[in-house]
């Protein structure tokens, strides 16, 4: 399910603002293109792509599942100027 980049705000029944994001959901059995739909935004939608595996790992850890390892983590390259500034 891929986000399209479109968003909207709605007011809930209690008066709170809710952020809606549009995503494309694949159809059953791959018939045709995906169907766009609106849903409430989650915390994972706000995370940078590099941090999403860590957030998924935290969710698995909190639920108590045994397989809380994420194998998609890779080091983020740092600029040489930042290393020189740090010491």
GROMACS .gro file of N, CA and C in nm:
model
  261
    1UNK      N    1   0.085  -0.117   0.000
    1UNK     CA    2   0.000   0.000   0.000
    1UNK      C    3   0.089   0.123   0.000
    2UNK      N    4   0.081   0.198  -0.105
    2UNK     CA    5   0.167   0.314  -0.122
    2UNK      C    6   0.088   0.442  -0.099
    3UNK      N    7   0.149   0.533  -0.027
    3UNK     CA    8   0.086   0.663  -0.007
    3UNK      C    9   0.102   0.747  -0.133
    4UNK      N   10  -0.001   0.823  -0.166
    4UNK     CA   11   0.003   0.904  -0.286
    4UNK      C   12   0.059   1.044  -0.261
    5UNK      N   13   0.067   1.086  -0.138
    5UNK     CA   14   0.117   1.219  -0.106
    5UNK      C   15   0.005   1.319  -0.080
    6UNK      N   16  -0.118   1.281  -0.108
    6UNK     CA   17  -0.232   1.370  -0.082
    6UNK      C   18  -0.277   1.353   0.063
    7UNK      N   19  -0.318   1.461   0.125
    7UNK     CA   20  -0.366   1.455   0.263
    7UNK      C   21  -0.482   1.551   0.281
    8UNK      N   22  -0.552   1.535   0.389
    8UNK     CA   23  -0.668   1.617   0.419
    8UNK      C   24  -0.690   1.615   0.569
    9UNK      N   25  -0.754   1.716   0.621
    9UNK     CA   26  -0.790   1.719   0.763
    9UNK      C   27  -0.941   1.708   0.776
   10UNK      N   28  -0.984   1.642   0.881
   10UNK     CA   29  -1.127   1.639   0.912
   10UNK      C   30  -1.141   1.662   1.062
   11UNK      N   31  -1.257   1.706   1.101
   11UNK     CA   32  -1.285   1.729   1.241
   11UNK      C   33  -1.366   1.611   1.293
   12UNK      N   34  -1.321   1.556   1.404
   12UNK     CA   35  -1.392   1.442   1.460
   12UNK      C   36  -1.518   1.489   1.532
   13UNK      N   37  -1.596   1.393   1.576
   13UNK     CA   38  -1.720   1.425   1.644
   13UNK      C   39  -1.696   1.501   1.774
   14UNK      N   40  -1.579   1.477   1.836
   14UNK     CA   41  -1.545   1.545   1.962
   14UNK      C   42  -1.473   1.678   1.939
   15UNK      N   43  -1.446   1.713   1.813
   15UNK     CA   44  -1.383   1.842   1.783
   15UNK      C   45  -1.235   1.835   1.758
   16UNK      N   46  -1.174   1.716   1.763
   16UNK     CA   47  -1.031   1.703   1.736
   16UNK      C   48  -1.005   1.700   1.586
   17UNK      N   49  -0.889   1.752   1.545
   17UNK     CA   50  -0.849   1.745   1.405
   17UNK      C   51  -0.781   1.611   1.379
   18UNK      N   52  -0.819   1.547   1.270
   18UNK     CA   53  -0.762   1.417   1.233
   18UNK      C   54  -0.701   1.433   1.094
   19UNK      N   55  -0.578   1.388   1.079
   19UNK     CA   56  -0.510   1.392   0.950
   19UNK      C   57  -0.546   1.267   0.872
   20UNK      N   58  -0.594   1.287   0.750
   20UNK     CA   59  -0.625   1.176   0.660
   20UNK      C   60  -0.520   1.171   0.551
   21UNK      N   61  -0.475   1.051   0.513
   21UNK     CA   62  -0.381   1.034   0.403
   21UNK      C   63  -0.443   0.942   0.300
   22UNK      N   64  -0.406   0.963   0.174
   22UNK     CA   65  -0.459   0.879   0.068
   22UNK      C   66  -0.356   0.773   0.033
   23UNK      N   67  -0.401   0.649   0.020
   23UNK     CA   68  -0.314   0.540  -0.020
   23UNK      C   69  -0.381   0.461  -0.130
   24UNK      N   70  -0.300   0.391  -0.208
   24UNK     CA   71  -0.352   0.307  -0.315
   24UNK      C   72  -0.347   0.163  -0.267
   25UNK      N   73  -0.463   0.101  -0.258
   25UNK     CA   74  -0.472  -0.039  -0.216
   25UNK      C   75  -0.486  -0.126  -0.339
   26UNK      N   76  -0.411  -0.235  -0.345
   26UNK     CA   77  -0.424  -0.325  -0.460
   26UNK      C   78  -0.560  -0.395  -0.459
   27UNK      N   79  -0.610  -0.423  -0.576
   27UNK     CA   80  -0.739  -0.492  -0.586
   27UNK      C   81  -0.718  -0.643  -0.565
   28UNK      N   82  -0.826  -0.712  -0.540
   28UNK     CA   83  -0.821  -0.856  -0.520
   28UNK      C   84  -0.773  -0.925  -0.647
   29UNK      N   85  -0.684  -1.016  -0.632
   29UNK     CA   86  -0.633  -1.101  -0.739
   29UNK      C   87  -0.569  -1.021  -0.850
   30UNK      N   88  -0.523  -0.901  -0.823
   30UNK     CA   89  -0.448  -0.821  -0.920
   30UNK      C   90  -0.527  -0.775  -1.040
   31UNK      N   91  -0.656  -0.758  -1.025
   31UNK     CA   92  -0.738  -0.713  -1.139
   31UNK      C   93  -0.731  -0.562  -1.151
   32UNK      N   94  -0.662  -0.513  -1.251
   32UNK     CA   95  -0.657  -0.370  -1.277
   32UNK      C   96  -0.566  -0.295  -1.180
   33UNK      N   97  -0.575  -0.163  -1.188
   33UNK     CA   98  -0.492  -0.078  -1.103
   33UNK      C   99  -0.549  -0.074  -0.962
   34UNK      N  100  -0.472  -0.025  -0.870
   34UNK     CA  101  -0.516  -0.015  -0.732
   34UNK      C  102  -0.624   0.090  -0.714
   35UNK      N  103  -0.694   0.080  -0.604
   35UNK     CA  104  -0.803   0.172  -0.575
   35UNK      C  105  -0.758   0.269  -0.465
   36UNK      N  106  -0.765   0.399  -0.489
   36UNK     CA  107  -0.727   0.493  -0.382
   36UNK      C  108  -0.833   0.498  -0.272
   37UNK      N  109  -0.786   0.512  -0.148
   37UNK     CA  110  -0.877   0.525  -0.036
   37UNK      C  111  -0.814   0.617   0.068
   38UNK      N  112  -0.897   0.677   0.152
   38UNK     CA  113  -0.852   0.766   0.257
   38UNK      C  114  -0.854   0.691   0.389
   39UNK      N  115  -0.752   0.714   0.471
   39UNK     CA  116  -0.747   0.654   0.604
   39UNK      C  117  -0.682   0.752   0.701
   40UNK      N  118  -0.703   0.729   0.830
   40UNK     CA  119  -0.639   0.811   0.932
   40UNK      C  120  -0.488   0.785   0.930
   41UNK      N  121  -0.411   0.890   0.949
   41UNK     CA  122  -0.265   0.877   0.948
   41UNK      C  123  -0.219   0.808   1.076
   42UNK      N  124  -0.112   0.730   1.062
   42UNK     CA  125  -0.050   0.663   1.176
   42UNK      C  126   0.085   0.728   1.203
   43UNK      N  127   0.142   0.695   1.317
   43UNK     CA  128   0.272   0.750   1.354
   43UNK      C  129   0.379   0.707   1.254
   44UNK      N  130   0.367   0.588   1.200
   44UNK     CA  131   0.465   0.537   1.105
   44UNK      C  132   0.466   0.619   0.976
   45UNK      N  133   0.356   0.686   0.943
   45UNK     CA  134   0.350   0.769   0.823
   45UNK      C  135   0.438   0.894   0.836
   46UNK      N  136   0.465   0.937   0.957
   46UNK     CA  137   0.545   1.058   0.979
   46UNK      C  138   0.694   1.029   0.987
   47UNK      N  139   0.732   0.903   1.000
   47UNK     CA  140   0.872   0.866   1.020
   47UNK      C  141   0.951   0.875   0.890
   48UNK      N  142   1.078   0.906   0.902
   48UNK     CA  143   1.169   0.902   0.788
   48UNK      C  144   1.185   0.756   0.744
   49UNK      N  145   1.211   0.733   0.616
   49UNK     CA  146   1.224   0.594   0.569
   49UNK      C  147   1.330   0.514   0.643
   50UNK      N  148   1.437   0.579   0.688
   50UNK     CA  149   1.544   0.508   0.758
   50UNK      C  150   1.499   0.460   0.895
   51UNK      N  151   1.402   0.529   0.956
   51UNK     CA  152   1.360   0.494   1.092
   51UNK      C  153   1.243   0.396   1.096
   52UNK      N  154   1.180   0.370   0.983
   52UNK     CA  155   1.063   0.282   0.983
   52UNK      C  156   1.093   0.140   1.031
   53UNK      N  157   1.205   0.078   0.993
   53UNK     CA  158   1.233  -0.056   1.050
   53UNK      C  159   1.249  -0.054   1.202
   54UNK      N  160   1.307   0.053   1.256
   54UNK     CA  161   1.320   0.062   1.402
   54UNK      C  162   1.185   0.074   1.470
   55UNK      N  163   1.095   0.150   1.411
   55UNK     CA  164   0.962   0.165   1.469
   55UNK      C  165   0.885   0.033   1.461
   56UNK      N  166   0.903  -0.040   1.353
   56UNK     CA  167   0.839  -0.171   1.341
   56UNK      C  168   0.896  -0.267   1.444
   57UNK      N  169   1.027  -0.259   1.467
   57UNK     CA  170   1.090  -0.346   1.565
   57UNK      C  171   1.039  -0.314   1.706
   58UNK      N  172   1.020  -0.185   1.736
   58UNK     CA  173   0.969  -0.148   1.867
   58UNK      C  174   0.828  -0.202   1.887
   59UNK      N  175   0.746  -0.196   1.783
   59UNK     CA  176   0.609  -0.247   1.793
   59UNK      C  177   0.611  -0.397   1.821
   60UNK      N  178   0.697  -0.471   1.752
   60UNK     CA  179   0.706  -0.615   1.775
   60UNK      C  180   0.757  -0.644   1.915
   61UNK      N  181   0.850  -0.564   1.963
   61UNK     CA  182   0.905  -0.585   2.097
   61UNK      C  183   0.799  -0.561   2.204
   62UNK      N  184   0.718  -0.456   2.186
   62UNK     CA  185   0.616  -0.424   2.286
   62UNK      C  186   0.504  -0.527   2.291
   63UNK      N  187   0.475  -0.591   2.178
   63UNK     CA  188   0.369  -0.691   2.177
   63UNK      C  189   0.417  -0.824   2.234
   64UNK      N  190   0.548  -0.842   2.247
   64UNK     CA  191   0.600  -0.962   2.309
   64UNK      C  192   0.622  -1.077   2.213
   65UNK      N  193   0.625  -1.051   2.084
   65UNK     CA  194   0.651  -1.159   1.990
   65UNK      C  195   0.799  -1.197   1.996
   66UNK      N  196   0.826  -1.323   1.969
   66UNK     CA  197   0.963  -1.372   1.982
   66UNK      C  198   1.054  -1.322   1.871
   67UNK      N  199   1.000  -1.302   1.752
   67UNK     CA  200   1.084  -1.261   1.639
   67UNK      C  201   1.081  -1.109   1.625
   68UNK      N  202   1.153  -1.040   1.711
   68UNK     CA  203   1.156  -0.895   1.708
   68UNK      C  204   1.282  -0.844   1.638
   69UNK      N  205   1.342  -0.927   1.553
   69UNK     CA  206   1.462  -0.884   1.482
   69UNK      C  207   1.423  -0.832   1.345
   70UNK      N  208   1.485  -0.725   1.306
   70UNK     CA  209   1.462  -0.667   1.174
   70UNK      C  210   1.593  -0.676   1.098
   71UNK      N  211   1.590  -0.740   0.983
   71UNK     CA  212   1.713  -0.762   0.907
   71UNK      C  213   1.734  -0.657   0.800
   72UNK      N  214   1.648  -0.557   0.791
   72UNK     CA  215   1.663  -0.457   0.687
   72UNK      C  216   1.739  -0.333   0.734
   73UNK      N  217   1.793  -0.334   0.854
   73UNK     CA  218   1.868  -0.218   0.904
   73UNK      C  219   2.004  -0.213   0.836
   74UNK      N  220   2.044  -0.094   0.798
   74UNK     CA  221   2.176  -0.074   0.740
   74UNK      C  222   2.229   0.060   0.790
   75UNK      N  223   2.361   0.073   0.804
   75UNK     CA  224   2.416   0.198   0.857
   75UNK      C  225   2.391   0.314   0.763
   76UNK      N  226   2.367   0.429   0.821
   76UNK     CA  227   2.347   0.551   0.745
   76UNK      C  228   2.483   0.615   0.722
   77UNK      N  229   2.521   0.640   0.596
   77UNK     CA  230   2.652   0.700   0.572
   77UNK      C  231   2.655   0.844   0.624
   78UNK      N  232   2.766   0.878   0.686
   78UNK     CA  233   2.780   1.014   0.738
   78UNK      C  234   2.880   1.090   0.652
   79UNK      N  235   2.861   1.220   0.647
   79UNK     CA  236   2.949   1.304   0.567
   79UNK      C  237   3.084   1.317   0.636
   80UNK      N  238   3.193   1.330   0.560
   80UNK     CA  239   3.326   1.344   0.622
   80UNK      C  240   3.338   1.473   0.702
   81UNK      N  241   3.265   1.576   0.664
   81UNK     CA  242   3.272   1.702   0.738
   81UNK      C  243   3.212   1.685   0.878
   82UNK      N  244   3.106   1.605   0.888
   82UNK     CA  245   3.044   1.585   1.019
   82UNK      C  246   3.136   1.506   1.111
   83UNK      N  247   3.214   1.412   1.057
   83UNK     CA  248   3.307   1.337   1.141
   83UNK      C  249   3.420   1.425   1.191
   84UNK      N  250   3.467   1.516   1.107
   84UNK     CA  251   3.574   1.606   1.148
   84UNK      C  252   3.529   1.703   1.254
   85UNK      N  253   3.402   1.745   1.247
   85UNK     CA  254   3.349   1.840   1.345
   85UNK      C  255   3.328   1.775   1.480
   86UNK      N  256   3.301   1.643   1.480
   86UNK     CA  257   3.277   1.574   1.606
   86UNK      C  258   3.404   1.542   1.681
   87UNK      N  259   3.516   1.550   1.618
   87UNK     CA  260   3.635   1.530   1.696
   87UNK      C  261   3.730   1.436   1.641
   0.00000   0.00000   0.00000
